[in-house]
Amino acid sequence: MNQIQHLECEIQEYKIELERHQNAIRNLNCRIDNAKRNLEDLKRKEILEKYKPQLEGYVDKYIDDKQVEYPFDPTKKLLTRATPHKDFNTILQLFKSLKEKGRLIYLYKIREPTSFMSDYSVSYISFIPE
C-alpha cells in the first residue's frame, strides 16, 4: 500500500470513529432530555401533592399534560396555561368562581414562584359537563 492509499484509509477510519462518537453524543443528549423530562414530571407531581389539600373541592381531576386533548371546542372547554397569580389564594378564588358557574376543573400544573418569576402559575382545563 502506498502512502496516499494509507492516508486515505486513515481518513476513512477517523470518519468512522467520528460518526461513532457523534452517535454516542446524540444518545447521551437523548438520555439527558429524558432525565430532564422525568425530573420535571416528578417536580410537577410533588407540587400538586403539596397543594392537593387546599384544592380539595375545587379540582375535579388531576391530569398529566399529555392527557390534554386537542383541538378544543371553546364553547365547551377552556384551556388555560400558565396563568400568573400573585398568591395561591387568587388561584383558589378563580377555581371557586369556576365551580360556582358549574364548570369542571382538570388541573395539570402549578408552578411556584421562583427567583426569576415572582408569581404562581396554574395550567388547567375548565369545561361545562355534558
Short mmCIF file of N, CA and C in Angstrom, two decimals:
data_model
loop_
_atom_site.label_atom_id
_atom_site.label_comp_id
_atom_site.label_asym_id
_atom_site.label_seq_id
_atom_site.Cartn_x
_atom_site.Cartn_y
_atom_site.Cartn_z
N MET A 1 0.85 -1.18 0.00
CA MET A 1 0.00 0.00 0.00
C MET A 1 0.89 1.23 0.00
N ASN A 2 0.63 2.12 -0.95
CA ASN A 2 1.48 3.31 -0.98
C ASN A 2 1.00 4.32 0.06
N GLN A 3 1.72 5.38 0.19
CA GLN A 3 1.44 6.36 1.25
C GLN A 3 0.10 7.06 1.05
N ILE A 4 -0.29 7.34 -0.19
CA ILE A 4 -1.57 8.00 -0.46
C ILE A 4 -2.72 7.10 -0.03
N GLN A 5 -2.66 5.84 -0.42
CA GLN A 5 -3.73 4.90 -0.03
C GLN A 5 -3.79 4.73 1.48
N HIS A 6 -2.63 4.68 2.09
CA HIS A 6 -2.56 4.54 3.54
C HIS A 6 -3.25 5.74 4.22
N LEU A 7 -2.97 6.96 3.75
CA LEU A 7 -3.58 8.14 4.35
C LEU A 7 -5.09 8.20 4.08
N GLU A 8 -5.52 7.76 2.88
CA GLU A 8 -6.96 7.72 2.59
C GLU A 8 -7.67 6.74 3.52
N CYS A 9 -7.06 5.59 3.79
CA CYS A 9 -7.62 4.62 4.73
C CYS A 9 -7.69 5.21 6.13
N GLU A 10 -6.64 5.90 6.51
CA GLU A 10 -6.60 6.51 7.84
C GLU A 10 -7.73 7.54 7.99
N ILE A 11 -7.93 8.34 6.94
CA ILE A 11 -9.02 9.33 6.96
C ILE A 11 -10.36 8.64 7.12
N GLN A 12 -10.59 7.56 6.38
CA GLN A 12 -11.85 6.81 6.48
C GLN A 12 -12.04 6.26 7.90
N GLU A 13 -10.99 5.74 8.49
CA GLU A 13 -11.08 5.22 9.86
C GLU A 13 -11.46 6.33 10.83
N TYR A 14 -10.87 7.53 10.66
CA TYR A 14 -11.19 8.66 11.53
C TYR A 14 -12.65 9.09 11.34
N LYS A 15 -13.11 9.07 10.09
CA LYS A 15 -14.51 9.43 9.82
C LYS A 15 -15.46 8.45 10.50
N ILE A 16 -15.14 7.17 10.43
CA ILE A 16 -15.97 6.16 11.08
C ILE A 16 -15.97 6.36 12.58
N GLU A 17 -14.80 6.62 13.14
CA GLU A 17 -14.69 6.85 14.59
C GLU A 17 -15.45 8.12 14.99
N LEU A 18 -15.37 9.16 14.17
CA LEU A 18 -16.09 10.39 14.43
C LEU A 18 -17.60 10.15 14.41
N GLU A 19 -18.08 9.40 13.45
CA GLU A 19 -19.51 9.08 13.38
C GLU A 19 -19.97 8.30 14.60
N ARG A 20 -19.13 7.39 15.07
CA ARG A 20 -19.44 6.62 16.27
C ARG A 20 -19.58 7.54 17.49
N HIS A 21 -18.66 8.50 17.59
CA HIS A 21 -18.71 9.45 18.70
C HIS A 21 -19.93 10.36 18.59
N GLN A 22 -20.26 10.79 17.37
CA GLN A 22 -21.44 11.63 17.18
C GLN A 22 -22.72 10.88 17.57
N ASN A 23 -22.78 9.61 17.23
CA ASN A 23 -23.93 8.79 17.63
C ASN A 23 -24.01 8.67 19.15
N ALA A 24 -22.85 8.49 19.78
CA ALA A 24 -22.81 8.38 21.24
C ALA A 24 -23.27 9.70 21.88
N ILE A 25 -22.86 10.83 21.30
CA ILE A 25 -23.27 12.14 21.82
C ILE A 25 -24.78 12.32 21.67
N ARG A 26 -25.33 11.95 20.50
CA ARG A 26 -26.78 12.04 20.30
C ARG A 26 -27.52 11.18 21.33
N ASN A 27 -27.00 9.99 21.56
CA ASN A 27 -27.60 9.07 22.53
C ASN A 27 -27.57 9.68 23.93
N LEU A 28 -26.46 10.26 24.31
CA LEU A 28 -26.34 10.89 25.63
C LEU A 28 -27.27 12.11 25.74
N ASN A 29 -27.38 12.89 24.67
CA ASN A 29 -28.29 14.04 24.70
C ASN A 29 -29.74 13.58 24.87
N CYS A 30 -30.11 12.47 24.24
CA CYS A 30 -31.45 11.91 24.42
C CYS A 30 -31.67 11.48 25.87
N ARG A 31 -30.66 10.85 26.45
CA ARG A 31 -30.76 10.44 27.85
C ARG A 31 -30.92 11.64 28.77
N ILE A 32 -30.15 12.69 28.49
CA ILE A 32 -30.25 13.92 29.29
C ILE A 32 -31.65 14.50 29.17
N ASP A 33 -32.18 14.59 27.95
CA ASP A 33 -33.53 15.12 27.74
C ASP A 33 -34.57 14.29 28.47
N ASN A 34 -34.45 12.98 28.41
CA ASN A 34 -35.40 12.10 29.12
C ASN A 34 -35.31 12.31 30.64
N ALA A 35 -34.09 12.42 31.15
CA ALA A 35 -33.91 12.64 32.58
C ALA A 35 -34.51 13.99 33.00
N LYS A 36 -34.34 15.03 32.16
CA LYS A 36 -34.92 16.34 32.46
C LYS A 36 -36.44 16.26 32.49
N ARG A 37 -37.03 15.56 31.51
CA ARG A 37 -38.49 15.40 31.48
C ARG A 37 -38.98 14.65 32.71
N ASN A 38 -38.27 13.58 33.08
CA ASN A 38 -38.65 12.83 34.28
C ASN A 38 -38.55 13.68 35.53
N LEU A 39 -37.52 14.50 35.62
CA LEU A 39 -37.34 15.40 36.76
C LEU A 39 -38.47 16.42 36.81
N GLU A 40 -38.81 17.02 35.68
CA GLU A 40 -39.90 17.99 35.62
C GLU A 40 -41.23 17.34 36.02
N ASP A 41 -41.47 16.13 35.52
CA ASP A 41 -42.70 15.41 35.89
C ASP A 41 -42.77 15.17 37.39
N LEU A 42 -41.65 14.75 37.96
CA LEU A 42 -41.61 14.48 39.40
C LEU A 42 -41.84 15.76 40.20
N LYS A 43 -41.19 16.86 39.80
CA LYS A 43 -41.38 18.13 40.49
C LYS A 43 -42.83 18.59 40.39
N ARG A 44 -43.42 18.45 39.19
CA ARG A 44 -44.81 18.86 38.99
C ARG A 44 -45.73 18.06 39.89
N LYS A 45 -45.50 16.75 39.98
CA LYS A 45 -46.33 15.89 40.84
C LYS A 45 -46.16 16.24 42.32
N GLU A 46 -44.93 16.52 42.73
CA GLU A 46 -44.69 16.91 44.12
C GLU A 46 -45.42 18.20 44.48
N ILE A 47 -45.39 19.17 43.58
CA ILE A 47 -46.07 20.44 43.84
C ILE A 47 -47.58 20.23 43.91
N LEU A 48 -48.12 19.42 42.99
CA LEU A 48 -49.56 19.14 43.03
C LEU A 48 -49.95 18.47 44.34
N GLU A 49 -49.14 17.50 44.78
CA GLU A 49 -49.42 16.82 46.05
C GLU A 49 -49.40 17.79 47.22
N LYS A 50 -48.48 18.73 47.18
CA LYS A 50 -48.34 19.73 48.24
C LYS A 50 -49.62 20.57 48.38
N TYR A 51 -50.25 20.91 47.24
CA TYR A 51 -51.41 21.79 47.26
C TYR A 51 -52.75 21.05 47.21
N LYS A 52 -52.72 19.74 47.06
CA LYS A 52 -53.97 18.97 46.96
C LYS A 52 -54.94 19.23 48.11
N PRO A 53 -54.49 19.26 49.37
CA PRO A 53 -55.44 19.51 50.46
C PRO A 53 -56.19 20.83 50.30
N GLN A 54 -55.49 21.88 49.86
CA GLN A 54 -56.13 23.19 49.69
C GLN A 54 -57.06 23.21 48.48
N LEU A 55 -56.79 22.36 47.49
CA LEU A 55 -57.57 22.35 46.26
C LEU A 55 -58.78 21.42 46.33
N GLU A 56 -58.88 20.68 47.44
CA GLU A 56 -59.99 19.74 47.58
C GLU A 56 -61.32 20.47 47.47
N GLY A 57 -62.21 19.94 46.67
CA GLY A 57 -63.50 20.56 46.44
C GLY A 57 -63.52 21.49 45.24
N TYR A 58 -62.34 21.87 44.75
CA TYR A 58 -62.26 22.74 43.57
C TYR A 58 -61.88 21.95 42.32
N VAL A 59 -60.87 21.11 42.47
CA VAL A 59 -60.34 20.37 41.31
C VAL A 59 -61.07 19.03 41.21
N ASP A 60 -61.63 18.78 40.02
CA ASP A 60 -62.36 17.53 39.80
C ASP A 60 -61.44 16.37 39.42
N LYS A 61 -60.33 16.70 38.77
CA LYS A 61 -59.43 15.64 38.33
C LYS A 61 -58.04 16.23 38.11
N TYR A 62 -57.04 15.45 38.49
CA TYR A 62 -55.65 15.82 38.23
C TYR A 62 -55.20 15.00 37.03
N ILE A 63 -54.70 15.70 36.02
CA ILE A 63 -54.30 15.00 34.80
C ILE A 63 -52.86 15.33 34.45
N ASP A 64 -52.30 14.48 33.62
CA ASP A 64 -50.98 14.71 33.07
C ASP A 64 -51.16 15.62 31.85
N ASP A 65 -50.21 16.51 31.59
CA ASP A 65 -50.40 17.41 30.45
C ASP A 65 -50.46 16.67 29.12
N LYS A 66 -50.04 15.41 29.10
CA LYS A 66 -50.14 14.61 27.88
C LYS A 66 -51.59 14.17 27.64
N GLN A 67 -52.46 14.33 28.66
CA GLN A 67 -53.85 13.95 28.53
C GLN A 67 -54.72 15.09 28.00
N VAL A 68 -54.11 16.24 27.75
CA VAL A 68 -54.85 17.38 27.22
C VAL A 68 -55.19 17.09 25.77
N GLU A 69 -56.48 17.17 25.45
CA GLU A 69 -56.94 16.82 24.12
C GLU A 69 -57.02 18.06 23.23
N TYR A 70 -56.60 17.91 22.01
CA TYR A 70 -56.71 18.97 21.01
C TYR A 70 -57.48 18.42 19.83
N PRO A 71 -58.20 19.19 19.03
CA PRO A 71 -58.44 20.62 19.23
C PRO A 71 -59.50 20.85 20.28
N PHE A 72 -59.56 22.06 20.77
CA PHE A 72 -60.53 22.42 21.79
C PHE A 72 -61.75 23.07 21.17
N ASP A 73 -62.92 22.76 21.70
CA ASP A 73 -64.15 23.45 21.33
C ASP A 73 -64.34 24.53 22.39
N PRO A 74 -64.04 25.79 22.07
CA PRO A 74 -64.09 26.85 23.08
C PRO A 74 -65.48 27.09 23.67
N THR A 75 -66.53 26.59 23.01
CA THR A 75 -67.87 26.76 23.58
C THR A 75 -68.09 25.80 24.73
N LYS A 76 -67.29 24.73 24.80
CA LYS A 76 -67.46 23.73 25.86
C LYS A 76 -66.29 23.70 26.84
N LYS A 77 -65.08 23.91 26.31
CA LYS A 77 -63.89 23.79 27.15
C LYS A 77 -63.06 25.05 27.09
N LEU A 78 -62.35 25.30 28.14
CA LEU A 78 -61.45 26.43 28.22
C LEU A 78 -60.10 25.89 28.66
N LEU A 79 -59.12 25.98 27.79
CA LEU A 79 -57.76 25.54 28.12
C LEU A 79 -56.99 26.76 28.59
N THR A 80 -56.43 26.69 29.77
CA THR A 80 -55.66 27.81 30.30
C THR A 80 -54.30 27.30 30.70
N ARG A 81 -53.29 27.97 30.21
CA ARG A 81 -51.92 27.58 30.53
C ARG A 81 -51.18 28.74 31.17
N ALA A 82 -50.43 28.43 32.18
CA ALA A 82 -49.50 29.38 32.80
C ALA A 82 -50.14 30.74 33.09
N THR A 83 -51.31 30.72 33.69
CA THR A 83 -51.97 31.95 34.11
C THR A 83 -51.29 32.45 35.38
N PRO A 84 -50.71 33.66 35.37
CA PRO A 84 -50.00 34.15 36.56
C PRO A 84 -50.94 34.63 37.66
N HIS A 85 -50.58 34.35 38.89
CA HIS A 85 -51.34 34.78 40.07
C HIS A 85 -50.36 35.24 41.14
N LYS A 86 -50.70 36.34 41.81
CA LYS A 86 -49.80 36.90 42.83
C LYS A 86 -49.62 35.97 44.02
N ASP A 87 -50.69 35.28 44.41
CA ASP A 87 -50.57 34.34 45.52
C ASP A 87 -51.52 33.17 45.28
N PHE A 88 -51.38 32.16 46.09
CA PHE A 88 -52.15 30.93 45.88
C PHE A 88 -53.65 31.15 46.13
N ASN A 89 -53.99 32.08 47.01
CA ASN A 89 -55.40 32.35 47.29
C ASN A 89 -56.16 32.84 46.05
N THR A 90 -55.48 33.57 45.17
CA THR A 90 -56.17 34.03 43.95
C THR A 90 -56.49 32.85 43.04
N ILE A 91 -55.68 31.82 43.07
CA ILE A 91 -55.97 30.60 42.31
C ILE A 91 -57.22 29.94 42.90
N LEU A 92 -57.26 29.86 44.22
CA LEU A 92 -58.43 29.26 44.87
C LEU A 92 -59.70 30.06 44.55
N GLN A 93 -59.60 31.38 44.55
CA GLN A 93 -60.77 32.21 44.24
C GLN A 93 -61.21 32.01 42.79
N LEU A 94 -60.26 31.89 41.88
CA LEU A 94 -60.58 31.61 40.48
C LEU A 94 -61.32 30.28 40.36
N PHE A 95 -60.79 29.25 40.99
CA PHE A 95 -61.42 27.93 40.92
C PHE A 95 -62.81 27.95 41.57
N LYS A 96 -62.94 28.68 42.67
CA LYS A 96 -64.24 28.78 43.34
C LYS A 96 -65.26 29.42 42.39
N SER A 97 -64.85 30.47 41.70
CA SER A 97 -65.72 31.16 40.75
C SER A 97 -66.13 30.22 39.61
N LEU A 98 -65.19 29.44 39.10
CA LEU A 98 -65.50 28.49 38.02
C LEU A 98 -66.47 27.41 38.51
N LYS A 99 -66.25 26.94 39.73
CA LYS A 99 -67.15 25.91 40.30
C LYS A 99 -68.56 26.46 40.48
N GLU A 100 -68.66 27.72 40.91
CA GLU A 100 -69.98 28.35 41.08
C GLU A 100 -70.72 28.46 39.76
N LYS A 101 -69.96 28.51 38.66
CA LYS A 101 -70.58 28.58 37.33
C LYS A 101 -70.87 27.18 36.77
N GLY A 102 -70.61 26.14 37.60
CA GLY A 102 -70.91 24.77 37.20
C GLY A 102 -69.86 24.12 36.30
N ARG A 103 -68.67 24.68 36.29
CA ARG A 103 -67.63 24.13 35.42
C ARG A 103 -66.80 23.09 36.17
N LEU A 104 -66.33 22.10 35.42
CA LEU A 104 -65.39 21.11 35.96
C LEU A 104 -63.98 21.65 35.74
N ILE A 105 -63.09 21.29 36.65
CA ILE A 105 -61.70 21.76 36.54
C ILE A 105 -60.79 20.54 36.54
N TYR A 106 -60.00 20.42 35.48
CA TYR A 106 -58.96 19.39 35.38
C TYR A 106 -57.62 20.12 35.45
N LEU A 107 -56.90 19.88 36.52
CA LEU A 107 -55.64 20.60 36.77
C LEU A 107 -54.46 19.73 36.34
N TYR A 108 -53.50 20.36 35.67
CA TYR A 108 -52.31 19.58 35.32
C TYR A 108 -50.99 20.22 35.69
N LYS A 109 -50.98 21.48 36.14
CA LYS A 109 -49.69 22.02 36.55
C LYS A 109 -49.87 23.25 37.43
N ILE A 110 -49.06 23.31 38.48
CA ILE A 110 -48.93 24.51 39.30
C ILE A 110 -47.43 24.79 39.37
N ARG A 111 -47.08 26.04 39.13
CA ARG A 111 -45.69 26.45 39.30
C ARG A 111 -45.62 27.43 40.45
N GLU A 112 -44.69 27.20 41.33
CA GLU A 112 -44.49 28.09 42.46
C GLU A 112 -43.57 29.24 42.05
N PRO A 113 -43.63 30.36 42.78
CA PRO A 113 -42.73 31.47 42.48
C PRO A 113 -41.27 31.03 42.57
N THR A 114 -40.46 31.62 41.73
CA THR A 114 -39.02 31.34 41.73
C THR A 114 -38.27 32.67 41.78
N SER A 115 -36.97 32.60 41.74
CA SER A 115 -36.17 33.83 41.79
C SER A 115 -36.36 34.69 40.54
N PHE A 116 -36.75 34.09 39.42
CA PHE A 116 -36.95 34.89 38.21
C PHE A 116 -38.42 35.05 37.84
N MET A 117 -39.33 34.39 38.55
CA MET A 117 -40.77 34.52 38.30
C MET A 117 -41.46 34.66 39.65
N SER A 118 -41.97 35.86 39.94
CA SER A 118 -42.48 36.12 41.29
C SER A 118 -43.91 35.63 41.52
N ASP A 119 -44.59 35.21 40.46
CA ASP A 119 -45.98 34.78 40.59
C ASP A 119 -46.12 33.26 40.58
N TYR A 120 -47.25 32.80 41.12
CA TYR A 120 -47.67 31.42 40.93
C TYR A 120 -48.20 31.33 39.50
N SER A 121 -48.20 30.16 38.95
CA SER A 121 -48.81 29.97 37.65
C SER A 121 -49.55 28.65 37.68
N VAL A 122 -50.70 28.62 37.00
CA VAL A 122 -51.54 27.43 37.04
C VAL A 122 -51.98 27.08 35.62
N SER A 123 -51.99 25.80 35.29
CA SER A 123 -52.44 25.32 33.99
C SER A 123 -53.55 24.30 34.22
N TYR A 124 -54.67 24.52 33.57
CA TYR A 124 -55.83 23.67 33.81
C TYR A 124 -56.78 23.69 32.61
N ILE A 125 -57.72 22.77 32.62
CA ILE A 125 -58.82 22.76 31.66
C ILE A 125 -60.09 22.95 32.47
N SER A 126 -60.96 23.82 32.00
CA SER A 126 -62.24 24.02 32.64
C SER A 126 -63.31 23.86 31.59
N PHE A 127 -64.37 23.13 31.91
CA PHE A 127 -65.44 22.94 30.93
C PHE A 127 -66.76 22.65 31.60
N ILE A 128 -67.81 22.85 30.84
CA ILE A 128 -69.16 22.58 31.31
C ILE A 128 -69.45 21.11 31.02
N PRO A 129 -69.84 20.34 32.05
CA PRO A 129 -70.11 18.93 31.80
C PRO A 129 -71.28 18.75 30.85
N GLU A 130 -71.19 17.72 30.02
CA GLU A 130 -72.26 17.47 29.04
C GLU A 130 -73.39 16.70 29.65
#
